[in-house]
């Protein structure tokens, strides 16, 4: 089974278009695995998929994009559905990073980091991860440094995505350094 393809399909279903699979995400983005399997089984390429395959898909992925708990599954970050997924605030590292193309930097330094199409701004816990994220759009991304410690002191909320990814509602430009 092509686990990478399965992961992409699940990201699409659980981050962007659950209604196409007749799924409804709860407040925290969870769906019941049996319901997800019913939807997947309608497609010929996924008609054999089991919960064990979903487990294996999560294990095999180099990025932790999904999690399973008590018979439910959810995407950990990346959502664009109209109903904002609720995340519990958590304490981020003092410095976070964000990789972006040079062409976006002037606008970011003016307006701050905005979630754009997604529900949250995505930040990286280390420079390597930020580079990887930025390279999706540009070979030579700019790595912006976010003063998360100061932002927390000032009352901004951060949320945990996975071990490398932190989320925020908006990062004002005063916390961003080039
Ligand atoms: C930019 C993938 C101009 C921002 C990745 C980024 C990540 C602005 C783009 C995760 C701006 C949004 C998320 C402003 C933000 N002016 N541009 N004021 N504010 N931007 O894809 O962080 O592999 O929604 O710099 O690896 O690139 O799918 O966010 O370039 O972890 O699991 O607007 O998605 O994960 O782009 O990526 P995105 P992102 P997966």
PDB file of N, CA and C in Angstrom, residues 21-114:
ATOM      1  N   UNK A  21     -15.916  13.619   2.326  1.00  0.00           N
ATOM      2  CA  UNK A  21     -15.865  12.229   2.803  1.00  0.00           C
ATOM      3  C   UNK A  21     -17.034  11.960   3.752  1.00  0.00           C
ATOM      4  N   UNK A  22     -17.983  12.870   3.748  1.00  0.00           N
ATOM      5  CA  UNK A  22     -19.111  12.805   4.686  1.00  0.00           C
ATOM      6  C   UNK A  22     -18.641  12.686   6.130  1.00  0.00           C
ATOM      7  N   UNK A  23     -17.587  13.417   6.459  1.00  0.00           N
ATOM      8  CA  UNK A  23     -17.060  13.416   7.828  1.00  0.00           C
ATOM      9  C   UNK A  23     -17.296  14.781   8.443  1.00  0.00           C
ATOM     10  N   UNK A  24     -17.426  14.776   9.765  1.00  0.00           N
ATOM     11  CA  UNK A  24     -17.516  16.034  10.483  1.00  0.00           C
ATOM     12  C   UNK A  24     -16.446  16.015  11.568  1.00  0.00           C
ATOM     13  N   UNK A  25     -15.564  17.003  11.566  1.00  0.00           N
ATOM     14  CA  UNK A  25     -14.525  17.058  12.598  1.00  0.00           C
ATOM     15  C   UNK A  25     -15.153  17.574  13.885  1.00  0.00           C
ATOM     16  N   UNK A  26     -14.731  17.031  15.040  1.00  0.00           N
ATOM     17  CA  UNK A  26     -15.208  17.648  16.277  1.00  0.00           C
ATOM     18  C   UNK A  26     -14.352  18.884  16.563  1.00  0.00           C
ATOM     19  N   UNK A  27     -14.587  19.553  17.706  1.00  0.00           N
ATOM     20  CA  UNK A  27     -13.902  20.829  18.013  1.00  0.00           C
ATOM     21  C   UNK A  27     -12.386  20.733  17.923  1.00  0.00           C
ATOM     22  N   UNK A  28     -11.863  19.543  18.249  1.00  0.00           N
ATOM     23  CA  UNK A  28     -10.408  19.370  18.260  1.00  0.00           C
ATOM     24  C   UNK A  28      -9.902  18.647  17.016  1.00  0.00           C
ATOM     25  N   UNK A  29     -10.799  18.501  16.038  1.00  0.00           N
ATOM     26  CA  UNK A  29     -10.371  17.928  14.754  1.00  0.00           C
ATOM     27  C   UNK A  29     -10.449  16.416  14.644  1.00  0.00           C
ATOM     28  N   UNK A  30     -11.024  15.772  15.674  1.00  0.00           N
ATOM     29  CA  UNK A  30     -11.075  14.298  15.654  1.00  0.00           C
ATOM     30  C   UNK A  30     -12.218  13.778  14.785  1.00  0.00           C
ATOM     31  N   UNK A  31     -11.996  12.615  14.166  1.00  0.00           N
ATOM     32  CA  UNK A  31     -13.096  11.847  13.574  1.00  0.00           C
ATOM     33  C   UNK A  31     -12.958  10.389  14.017  1.00  0.00           C
ATOM     34  N   UNK A  32     -14.094   9.698  14.057  1.00  0.00           N
ATOM     35  CA  UNK A  32     -14.087   8.280  14.417  1.00  0.00           C
ATOM     36  C   UNK A  32     -13.457   7.492  13.273  1.00  0.00           C
ATOM     37  N   UNK A  33     -12.508   6.613  13.606  1.00  0.00           N
ATOM     38  CA  UNK A  33     -11.825   5.843  12.562  1.00  0.00           C
ATOM     39  C   UNK A  33     -12.801   4.984  11.731  1.00  0.00           C
ATOM     40  N   UNK A  34     -13.780   4.287  12.345  1.00  0.00           N
ATOM     41  CA  UNK A  34     -14.703   3.493  11.516  1.00  0.00           C
ATOM     42  C   UNK A  34     -15.401   4.346  10.451  1.00  0.00           C
ATOM     43  N   UNK A  35     -15.766   5.580  10.801  1.00  0.00           N
ATOM     44  CA  UNK A  35     -16.418   6.467   9.816  1.00  0.00           C
ATOM     45  C   UNK A  35     -15.466   6.830   8.689  1.00  0.00           C
ATOM     46  N   UNK A  36     -14.222   7.111   9.049  1.00  0.00           N
ATOM     47  CA  UNK A  36     -13.215   7.433   8.032  1.00  0.00           C
ATOM     48  C   UNK A  36     -13.008   6.233   7.109  1.00  0.00           C
ATOM     49  N   UNK A  37     -12.946   5.021   7.696  1.00  0.00           N
ATOM     50  CA  UNK A  37     -12.713   3.828   6.868  1.00  0.00           C
ATOM     51  C   UNK A  37     -13.865   3.607   5.896  1.00  0.00           C
ATOM     52  N   UNK A  38     -15.097   3.829   6.342  1.00  0.00           N
ATOM     53  CA  UNK A  38     -16.246   3.694   5.436  1.00  0.00           C
ATOM     54  C   UNK A  38     -16.048   4.603   4.226  1.00  0.00           C
ATOM     55  N   UNK A  39     -15.635   5.854   4.499  1.00  0.00           N
ATOM     56  CA  UNK A  39     -15.441   6.814   3.396  1.00  0.00           C
ATOM     57  C   UNK A  39     -14.312   6.360   2.480  1.00  0.00           C
ATOM     58  N   UNK A  40     -13.194   5.930   3.080  1.00  0.00           N
ATOM     59  CA  UNK A  40     -12.052   5.515   2.251  1.00  0.00           C
ATOM     60  C   UNK A  40     -12.390   4.295   1.404  1.00  0.00           C
ATOM     61  N   UNK A  41     -13.168   3.370   1.983  1.00  0.00           N
ATOM     62  CA  UNK A  41     -13.477   2.120   1.271  1.00  0.00           C
ATOM     63  C   UNK A  41     -14.295   2.347   0.005  1.00  0.00           C
ATOM     64  N   UNK A  42     -14.893   3.528  -0.109  1.00  0.00           N
ATOM     65  CA  UNK A  42     -15.659   3.824  -1.330  1.00  0.00           C
ATOM     66  C   UNK A  42     -14.743   4.014  -2.533  1.00  0.00           C
ATOM     67  N   UNK A  43     -13.485   4.328  -2.257  1.00  0.00           N
ATOM     68  CA  UNK A  43     -12.552   4.536  -3.360  1.00  0.00           C
ATOM     69  C   UNK A  43     -11.789   3.235  -3.619  1.00  0.00           C
ATOM     70  N   UNK A  44     -11.770   2.747  -4.887  1.00  0.00           N
ATOM     71  CA  UNK A  44     -11.173   1.442  -5.190  1.00  0.00           C
ATOM     72  C   UNK A  44      -9.755   1.279  -4.632  1.00  0.00           C
ATOM     73  N   UNK A  45      -8.961   2.364  -4.701  1.00  0.00           N
ATOM     74  CA  UNK A  45      -7.569   2.197  -4.245  1.00  0.00           C
ATOM     75  C   UNK A  45      -7.453   2.045  -2.726  1.00  0.00           C
ATOM     76  N   UNK A  46      -8.484   2.429  -1.980  1.00  0.00           N
ATOM     77  CA  UNK A  46      -8.402   2.332  -0.514  1.00  0.00           C
ATOM     78  C   UNK A  46      -9.389   1.312   0.049  1.00  0.00           C
ATOM     79  N   UNK A  47      -9.911   0.432  -0.780  1.00  0.00           N
ATOM     80  CA  UNK A  47     -10.983  -0.425  -0.259  1.00  0.00           C
ATOM     81  C   UNK A  47     -10.495  -1.473   0.748  1.00  0.00           C
ATOM     82  N   UNK A  48      -9.177  -1.690   0.800  1.00  0.00           N
ATOM     83  CA  UNK A  48      -8.626  -2.657   1.776  1.00  0.00           C
ATOM     84  C   UNK A  48      -8.050  -1.979   3.020  1.00  0.00           C
ATOM     85  N   UNK A  49      -8.087  -0.658   3.102  1.00  0.00           N
ATOM     86  CA  UNK A  49      -7.401   0.037   4.210  1.00  0.00           C
ATOM     87  C   UNK A  49      -7.998  -0.336   5.562  1.00  0.00           C
ATOM     88  N   UNK A  50      -7.115  -0.599   6.532  1.00  0.00           N
ATOM     89  CA  UNK A  50      -7.551  -0.930   7.893  1.00  0.00           C
ATOM     90  C   UNK A  50      -6.958   0.084   8.876  1.00  0.00           C
ATOM     91  N   UNK A  51      -7.406   0.000  10.120  1.00  0.00           N
ATOM     92  CA  UNK A  51      -6.845   0.878  11.152  1.00  0.00           C
ATOM     93  C   UNK A  51      -5.343   0.628  11.308  1.00  0.00           C
ATOM     94  N   UNK A  52      -4.925  -0.637  11.148  1.00  0.00           N
ATOM     95  CA  UNK A  52      -3.490  -0.955  11.271  1.00  0.00           C
ATOM     96  C   UNK A  52      -2.685  -0.218  10.200  1.00  0.00           C
ATOM     97  N   UNK A  53      -3.259  -0.079   8.999  1.00  0.00           N
ATOM     98  CA  UNK A  53      -2.564   0.678   7.939  1.00  0.00           C
ATOM     99  C   UNK A  53      -2.413   2.141   8.335  1.00  0.00           C
ATOM    100  N   UNK A  54      -3.446   2.695   8.972  1.00  0.00           N
ATOM    101  CA  UNK A  54      -3.373   4.101   9.403  1.00  0.00           C
ATOM    102  C   UNK A  54      -2.257   4.263  10.440  1.00  0.00           C
ATOM    103  N   UNK A  55      -2.168   3.292  11.353  1.00  0.00           N
ATOM    104  CA  UNK A  55      -1.096   3.296  12.353  1.00  0.00           C
ATOM    105  C   UNK A  55       0.265   3.269  11.678  1.00  0.00           C
ATOM    106  N   UNK A  56       0.370   2.367  10.725  1.00  0.00           N
ATOM    107  CA  UNK A  56       1.648   2.198  10.021  1.00  0.00           C
ATOM    108  C   UNK A  56       2.004   3.457   9.234  1.00  0.00           C
ATOM    109  N   UNK A  57       0.992   4.063   8.641  1.00  0.00           N
ATOM    110  CA  UNK A  57       1.200   5.294   7.883  1.00  0.00           C
ATOM    111  C   UNK A  57       1.806   6.382   8.797  1.00  0.00           C
ATOM    112  N   UNK A  58       1.277   6.487  10.017  1.00  0.00           N
ATOM    113  CA  UNK A  58       1.775   7.496  10.955  1.00  0.00           C
ATOM    114  C   UNK A  58       3.218   7.166  11.367  1.00  0.00           C
ATOM    115  N   UNK A  59       3.475   5.880  11.636  1.00  0.00           N
ATOM    116  CA  UNK A  59       4.832   5.450  12.021  1.00  0.00           C
ATOM    117  C   UNK A  59       5.830   5.723  10.906  1.00  0.00           C
ATOM    118  N   UNK A  60       5.401   5.474   9.654  1.00  0.00           N
ATOM    119  CA  UNK A  60       6.324   5.510   8.514  1.00  0.00           C
ATOM    120  C   UNK A  60       6.647   6.931   8.070  1.00  0.00           C
ATOM    121  N   UNK A  61       5.810   7.885   8.434  1.00  0.00           N
ATOM    122  CA  UNK A  61       6.001   9.241   7.935  1.00  0.00           C
ATOM    123  C   UNK A  61       7.149   9.931   8.672  1.00  0.00           C
ATOM    124  N   UNK A  62       7.986  10.662   7.933  1.00  0.00           N
ATOM    125  CA  UNK A  62       9.092  11.359   8.619  1.00  0.00           C
ATOM    126  C   UNK A  62       8.584  12.608   9.354  1.00  0.00           C
ATOM    127  N   UNK A  63       7.389  13.063   9.019  1.00  0.00           N
ATOM    128  CA  UNK A  63       6.774  14.164   9.774  1.00  0.00           C
ATOM    129  C   UNK A  63       5.540  13.632  10.472  1.00  0.00           C
ATOM    130  N   UNK A  64       5.359  14.008  11.731  1.00  0.00           N
ATOM    131  CA  UNK A  64       4.146  13.534  12.419  1.00  0.00           C
ATOM    132  C   UNK A  64       2.985  14.474  12.089  1.00  0.00           C
ATOM    133  N   UNK A  65       2.173  14.044  11.131  1.00  0.00           N
ATOM    134  CA  UNK A  65       1.059  14.888  10.657  1.00  0.00           C
ATOM    135  C   UNK A  65      -0.280  14.512  11.276  1.00  0.00           C
ATOM    136  N   UNK A  66      -0.417  13.251  11.712  1.00  0.00           N
ATOM    137  CA  UNK A  66      -1.702  12.742  12.214  1.00  0.00           C
ATOM    138  C   UNK A  66      -1.472  12.012  13.516  1.00  0.00           C
ATOM    139  N   UNK A  67      -2.529  11.928  14.312  1.00  0.00           N
ATOM    140  CA  UNK A  67      -2.422  11.087  15.509  1.00  0.00           C
ATOM    141  C   UNK A  67      -3.712  10.314  15.721  1.00  0.00           C
ATOM    142  N   UNK A  68      -3.543   9.137  16.358  1.00  0.00           N
ATOM    143  CA  UNK A  68      -4.676   8.257  16.666  1.00  0.00           C
ATOM    144  C   UNK A  68      -4.792   8.151  18.175  1.00  0.00           C
ATOM    145  N   UNK A  69      -6.025   8.199  18.674  1.00  0.00           N
ATOM    146  CA  UNK A  69      -6.239   8.028  20.115  1.00  0.00           C
ATOM    147  C   UNK A  69      -7.659   7.509  20.329  1.00  0.00           C
ATOM    148  N   UNK A  70      -7.786   6.410  21.071  1.00  0.00           N
ATOM    149  CA  UNK A  70      -9.092   5.832  21.440  1.00  0.00           C
ATOM    150  C   UNK A  70     -10.036   5.721  20.248  1.00  0.00           C
ATOM    151  N   UNK A  71      -9.567   5.123  19.173  1.00  0.00           N
ATOM    152  CA  UNK A  71     -10.448   4.865  18.032  1.00  0.00           C
ATOM    153  C   UNK A  71     -10.756   6.079  17.171  1.00  0.00           C
ATOM    154  N   UNK A  72     -10.029   7.185  17.441  1.00  0.00           N
ATOM    155  CA  UNK A  72     -10.243   8.385  16.626  1.00  0.00           C
ATOM    156  C   UNK A  72      -8.929   8.812  15.993  1.00  0.00           C
ATOM    157  N   UNK A  73      -9.024   9.613  14.938  1.00  0.00           N
ATOM    158  CA  UNK A  73      -7.828  10.108  14.263  1.00  0.00           C
ATOM    159  C   UNK A  73      -8.019  11.598  13.966  1.00  0.00           C
ATOM    160  N   UNK A  74      -6.907  12.346  13.964  1.00  0.00           N
ATOM    161  CA  UNK A  74      -6.994  13.759  13.576  1.00  0.00           C
ATOM    162  C   UNK A  74      -5.677  14.204  12.939  1.00  0.00           C
ATOM    163  N   UNK A  75      -5.758  15.295  12.192  1.00  0.00           N
ATOM    164  CA  UNK A  75      -4.556  15.966  11.713  1.00  0.00           C
ATOM    165  C   UNK A  75      -4.065  16.860  12.841  1.00  0.00           C
ATOM    166  N   UNK A  76      -2.743  16.954  13.008  1.00  0.00           N
ATOM    167  CA  UNK A  76      -2.190  17.736  14.122  1.00  0.00           C
ATOM    168  C   UNK A  76      -2.059  19.210  13.798  1.00  0.00           C
ATOM    169  N   UNK A  77      -2.034  19.554  12.517  1.00  0.00           N
ATOM    170  CA  UNK A  77      -1.871  20.962  12.120  1.00  0.00           C
ATOM    171  C   UNK A  77      -2.298  21.084  10.662  1.00  0.00           C
ATOM    172  N   UNK A  78      -2.268  22.307  10.148  1.00  0.00           N
ATOM    173  CA  UNK A  78      -2.466  22.507   8.711  1.00  0.00           C
ATOM    174  C   UNK A  78      -3.898  22.801   8.296  1.00  0.00           C
ATOM    175  N   UNK A  79      -4.846  22.820   9.251  1.00  0.00           N
ATOM    176  CA  UNK A  79      -6.269  22.917   8.881  1.00  0.00           C
ATOM    177  C   UNK A  79      -6.639  24.203   8.147  1.00  0.00           C
ATOM    178  N   UNK A  80      -7.611  24.035   7.223  1.00  0.00           N
ATOM    179  CA  UNK A  80      -8.174  25.214   6.545  1.00  0.00           C
ATOM    180  C   UNK A  80      -9.701  25.204   6.565  1.00  0.00           C
ATOM    181  N   UNK A  81     -10.283  24.268   7.323  1.00  0.00           N
ATOM    182  CA  UNK A  81     -11.752  24.186   7.368  1.00  0.00           C
ATOM    183  C   UNK A  81     -12.327  25.458   8.016  1.00  0.00           C
ATOM    184  N   UNK A  82     -13.572  25.818   7.670  1.00  0.00           N
ATOM    185  CA  UNK A  82     -14.139  27.080   8.172  1.00  0.00           C
ATOM    186  C   UNK A  82     -14.218  27.147   9.702  1.00  0.00           C
ATOM    187  N   UNK A  83     -14.533  26.042  10.341  1.00  0.00           N
ATOM    188  CA  UNK A  83     -14.641  26.017  11.808  1.00  0.00           C
ATOM    189  C   UNK A  83     -13.236  25.852  12.409  1.00  0.00           C
ATOM    190  N   UNK A  84     -12.759  26.862  13.138  1.00  0.00           N
ATOM    191  CA  UNK A  84     -11.388  26.798  13.659  1.00  0.00           C
ATOM    192  C   UNK A  84     -11.230  25.686  14.698  1.00  0.00           C
ATOM    193  N   UNK A  85     -10.228  24.829  14.489  1.00  0.00           N
ATOM    194  CA  UNK A  85      -9.943  23.726  15.414  1.00  0.00           C
ATOM    195  C   UNK A  85      -9.418  24.317  16.719  1.00  0.00           C
ATOM    196  N   UNK A  86      -9.941  23.812  17.852  1.00  0.00           N
ATOM    197  CA  UNK A  86      -9.490  24.392  19.110  1.00  0.00           C
ATOM    198  C   UNK A  86      -8.253  23.657  19.611  1.00  0.00           C
ATOM    199  N   UNK A  87      -7.266  24.434  20.011  1.00  0.00           N
ATOM    200  CA  UNK A  87      -5.979  23.902  20.474  1.00  0.00           C
ATOM    201  C   UNK A  87      -5.718  24.464  21.857  1.00  0.00           C
ATOM    202  N   UNK A  88      -5.117  23.665  22.759  1.00  0.00           N
ATOM    203  CA  UNK A  88      -4.797  24.205  24.076  1.00  0.00           C
ATOM    204  C   UNK A  88      -3.488  24.967  24.014  1.00  0.00           C
ATOM    205  N   UNK A  89      -3.460  26.175  24.598  1.00  0.00           N
ATOM    206  CA  UNK A  89      -2.210  26.926  24.626  1.00  0.00           C
ATOM    207  C   UNK A  89      -1.116  26.126  25.348  1.00  0.00           C
ATOM    208  N   UNK A  90       0.113  26.273  24.871  1.00  0.00           N
ATOM    209  CA  UNK A  90       1.254  25.574  25.483  1.00  0.00           C
ATOM    210  C   UNK A  90       2.465  26.493  25.408  1.00  0.00           C
ATOM    211  N   UNK A  91       3.496  26.154  26.205  1.00  0.00           N
ATOM    212  CA  UNK A  91       4.686  27.003  26.275  1.00  0.00           C
ATOM    213  C   UNK A  91       5.672  26.646  25.176  1.00  0.00           C
ATOM    214  N   UNK A  92       5.941  27.567  24.255  1.00  0.00           N
ATOM    215  CA  UNK A  92       6.858  27.253  23.152  1.00  0.00           C
ATOM    216  C   UNK A  92       8.316  27.444  23.576  1.00  0.00           C
ATOM    217  N   UNK A  93       9.269  26.979  22.762  1.00  0.00           N
ATOM    218  CA  UNK A  93      10.674  27.351  22.989  1.00  0.00           C
ATOM    219  C   UNK A  93      10.807  28.873  22.900  1.00  0.00           C
ATOM    220  N   UNK A  94      11.905  29.417  23.444  1.00  0.00           N
ATOM    221  CA  UNK A  94      12.056  30.883  23.467  1.00  0.00           C
ATOM    222  C   UNK A  94      12.128  31.484  22.076  1.00  0.00           C
ATOM    223  N   UNK A  95      12.765  30.744  21.181  1.00  0.00           N
ATOM    224  CA  UNK A  95      12.900  31.218  19.804  1.00  0.00           C
ATOM    225  C   UNK A  95      12.237  30.208  18.871  1.00  0.00           C
ATOM    226  N   UNK A  96      11.457  30.717  17.937  1.00  0.00           N
ATOM    227  CA  UNK A  96      10.883  29.863  16.892  1.00  0.00           C
ATOM    228  C   UNK A  96      11.334  30.421  15.542  1.00  0.00           C
ATOM    229  N   UNK A  97      11.143  29.644  14.479  1.00  0.00           N
ATOM    230  CA  UNK A  97      11.615  30.051  13.154  1.00  0.00           C
ATOM    231  C   UNK A  97      10.492  29.895  12.131  1.00  0.00           C
ATOM    232  N   UNK A  98      10.613  30.636  11.035  1.00  0.00           N
ATOM    233  CA  UNK A  98       9.618  30.517   9.959  1.00  0.00           C
ATOM    234  C   UNK A  98      10.341  30.701   8.625  1.00  0.00           C
ATOM    235  N   UNK A  99      10.248  29.713   7.767  1.00  0.00           N
ATOM    236  CA  UNK A  99      10.894  29.779   6.447  1.00  0.00           C
ATOM    237  C   UNK A  99       9.903  30.261   5.406  1.00  0.00           C
ATOM    238  N   UNK A 100      10.319  31.284   4.642  1.00  0.00           N
ATOM    239  CA  UNK A 100       9.404  31.873   3.667  1.00  0.00           C
ATOM    240  C   UNK A 100      10.212  32.395   2.482  1.00  0.00           C
ATOM    241  N   UNK A 101       9.607  32.547   1.302  1.00  0.00           N
ATOM    242  CA  UNK A 101      10.350  33.108   0.175  1.00  0.00           C
ATOM    243  C   UNK A 101      10.694  34.583   0.405  1.00  0.00           C
ATOM    244  N   UNK A 102      11.811  35.025  -0.162  1.00  0.00           N
ATOM    245  CA  UNK A 102      12.241  36.420  -0.037  1.00  0.00           C
ATOM    246  C   UNK A 102      11.120  37.384  -0.437  1.00  0.00           C
ATOM    247  N   UNK A 103      10.350  37.007  -1.470  1.00  0.00           N
ATOM    248  CA  UNK A 103       9.301  37.912  -1.965  1.00  0.00           C
ATOM    249  C   UNK A 103       8.199  38.189  -0.926  1.00  0.00           C
ATOM    250  N   UNK A 104       8.098  37.354   0.111  1.00  0.00           N
ATOM    251  CA  UNK A 104       7.042  37.561   1.121  1.00  0.00           C
ATOM    252  C   UNK A 104       7.522  38.380   2.313  1.00  0.00           C
ATOM    253  N   UNK A 105       8.858  38.588   2.400  1.00  0.00           N
ATOM    254  CA  UNK A 105       9.407  39.139   3.641  1.00  0.00           C
ATOM    255  C   UNK A 105       8.922  40.567   3.920  1.00  0.00           C
ATOM    256  N   UNK A 106       8.911  41.429   2.906  1.00  0.00           N
ATOM    257  CA  UNK A 106       8.531  42.835   3.146  1.00  0.00           C
ATOM    258  C   UNK A 106       7.119  42.901   3.715  1.00  0.00           C
ATOM    259  N   UNK A 107       6.220  42.138   3.120  1.00  0.00           N
ATOM    260  CA  UNK A 107       4.839  42.133   3.583  1.00  0.00           C
ATOM    261  C   UNK A 107       4.732  41.566   5.003  1.00  0.00           C
ATOM    262  N   UNK A 108       5.508  40.524   5.290  1.00  0.00           N
ATOM    263  CA  UNK A 108       5.484  39.939   6.646  1.00  0.00           C
ATOM    264  C   UNK A 108       6.010  40.946   7.665  1.00  0.00           C
ATOM    265  N   UNK A 109       7.079  41.684   7.306  1.00  0.00           N
ATOM    266  CA  UNK A 109       7.653  42.645   8.241  1.00  0.00           C
ATOM    267  C   UNK A 109       6.717  43.840   8.453  1.00  0.00           C
ATOM    268  N   UNK A 110       5.733  43.974   7.565  1.00  0.00           N
ATOM    269  CA  UNK A 110       4.760  45.046   7.714  1.00  0.00           C
ATOM    270  C   UNK A 110       3.522  44.558   8.482  1.00  0.00           C
ATOM    271  N   UNK A 111       2.971  43.434   8.019  1.00  0.00           N
ATOM    272  CA  UNK A 111       1.689  42.958   8.582  1.00  0.00           C
ATOM    273  C   UNK A 111       1.847  41.899   9.660  1.00  0.00           C
ATOM    274  N   UNK A 112       3.081  41.401   9.853  1.00  0.00           N
ATOM    275  CA  UNK A 112       3.263  40.254  10.727  1.00  0.00           C
ATOM    276  C   UNK A 112       2.959  38.969   9.974  1.00  0.00           C
ATOM    277  N   UNK A 113       3.115  37.848  10.661  1.00  0.00           N
ATOM    278  CA  UNK A 113       2.795  36.552  10.037  1.00  0.00           C
ATOM    279  C   UNK A 113       1.309  36.280  10.206  1.00  0.00           C
ATOM    280  N   UNK A 114       0.656  36.042   9.075  1.00  0.00           N
ATOM    281  CA  UNK A 114      -0.780  35.756   9.081  1.00  0.00           C
ATOM    282  C   UNK A 114      -1.020  34.301   8.695  1.00  0.00           C
TER     283      UNK A 114
END
